[in-house]
Amino acid sequence: MKILTLVLLFAVAYAKHEQYQGQLDIDDALLEARKNSLEGEVSIFDRYLELEEIDAYLADVANKYPDLVTLQNGTTFEGRPIYLMKIAKPSDDDKEKPIIIVDAGIHSREWISPPTALYAISKLVDEAIDKDLIEDLDWVILPMLNPDGYKYSRTTDPLWLKTRSTDNHDNSVECPGADANSNFDFYWNLYGTSSDPCDNNYAGRQPFSEIEVQFGQRNLEQYGYRTILYISLHSYGSQILYSWGHDGTLSQQAFALQTVGVSIANAIHENAQPNYPRYIVGNSALVTGQQTSGSTVDFLHYNGVPLSFNLVLPGVLDNTKGFNPDPKEIEQIAKETWAGIVVAARRARDLFGDWNK
């Protein structure tokens, strides 16, 4: 019986390996085809970058713009660096400015979100940027919140979502990691999450159990009192979602959240290609029909950020292609999303520029 069980387990593992390897081969073929279709230098937005390339890009930006950019770092469970980039032009009167926070990559299989965050960085350091975006506002961008998971999804399992920690429970080696977006201390593990470590929505052994979440928490709290807008980039579904996710009730800022969310959706639609559906805006539990707890959006909104959104990027249901669209579409998705972020930042400034002063 034991031998039969082992054989079955091996067969299942082998089948999964073949499935994932097949998908990785498809992704590699698409990337190679994209490279061959381009002439001259290849942009970082023409392909999905490896983790080391993302880190190198951040370091390069920080070196090129030392008066504008500050790069802070921590360490993941597996010892990789995790970065936060602050883009802030010193004000003439030394007054503290409102902050916009954008993060990406908390779910490792959502490959399209990190390049979208990197695109925002590239626009913010560009001399051609509309000056009000850096003269009126400071920006904090965390383009890769789950480096260990991303690395694993790029090399082994493209549908991997969680972190890669192995100190959560007795079965951590077989079922490592936790859903980092369920690991924040807001109605933790009460709604829409799991206590089974092998589930994708496993909330961890306790709030902030994940080292990567601790890094996010420390830095988000550092800037939180000045933050007027938080956007967490995800995929896929073409949705702009806001609190409260645990029970579907509306916060006191629901009118502002809805109107600003619609403004984001309209700006994206004006710049979008016709092959993706128009964005839906609304309360996360009501729009998706699923409750969530321990999310970054609810945690930050509860802790005083007036405008807090999950911006769920577009995709199509085709194996992993929903989470990581064809590489030829990366830059377009990043461009249209940036248009929405710009509108959101200006609306946030106009509505909440004096927030918490």
Coordinates of C-alpha atoms in Angstrom, one line a residue, residues 31 34-35 38 40-61 64 85 111-123 125 143 150 154 326-332 334:
L31 CA 9.4 36.0 -25.1
R34 CA 8.8 39.1 -29.1
K35 CA 12.6 39.8 -29.0
L38 CA 11.8 44.0 -32.4
G40 CA 17.3 47.7 -32.1
E41 CA 17.5 47.9 -28.4
V42 CA 14.9 45.9 -26.5
S43 CA 12.9 47.9 -23.9
I44 CA 12.5 46.5 -20.3
F45 CA 8.8 46.7 -21.0
D46 CA 9.0 44.3 -24.0
R47 CA 9.4 41.2 -21.8
Y48 CA 8.9 39.9 -18.3
L49 CA 12.1 40.6 -16.5
E50 CA 13.9 38.2 -14.3
L51 CA 14.1 39.2 -10.6
E52 CA 17.8 40.2 -10.9
E53 CA 17.0 42.5 -13.8
I54 CA 14.3 44.2 -11.8
D55 CA 16.8 44.8 -8.9
A56 CA 19.4 46.1 -11.4
Y57 CA 16.9 48.5 -12.9
L58 CA 16.0 49.9 -9.5
A59 CA 19.7 50.3 -8.6
D60 CA 20.4 52.0 -11.9
V61 CA 17.6 54.5 -11.4
K64 CA 21.1 58.1 -12.0
M85 CA 11.8 53.3 -3.9
W111 CA 3.9 38.9 -13.6
I112 CA 2.2 41.9 -15.3
S113 CA 2.1 44.0 -12.1
P114 CA 5.8 44.6 -11.5
P115 CA 6.5 46.0 -15.0
T116 CA 3.5 48.3 -14.5
A117 CA 5.1 49.6 -11.3
L118 CA 8.4 50.0 -13.0
Y119 CA 6.8 52.0 -15.8
A120 CA 5.4 54.4 -13.2
I121 CA 9.0 54.8 -11.9
S122 CA 10.3 55.5 -15.4
K123 CA 7.7 58.2 -15.9
V125 CA 12.0 60.3 -13.1
P143 CA 7.6 47.1 -7.4
Y150 CA 8.3 35.5 -8.1
R154 CA 9.6 32.1 -13.1
D326 CA 1.6 38.1 -24.1
P327 CA 4.9 40.2 -23.7
K328 CA 3.9 42.4 -26.6
E329 CA 1.0 43.8 -24.5
I330 CA 3.1 44.7 -21.4
E331 CA 4.0 48.2 -22.4
Q332 CA 0.4 49.0 -23.5
A334 CA 1.6 49.8 -18.3

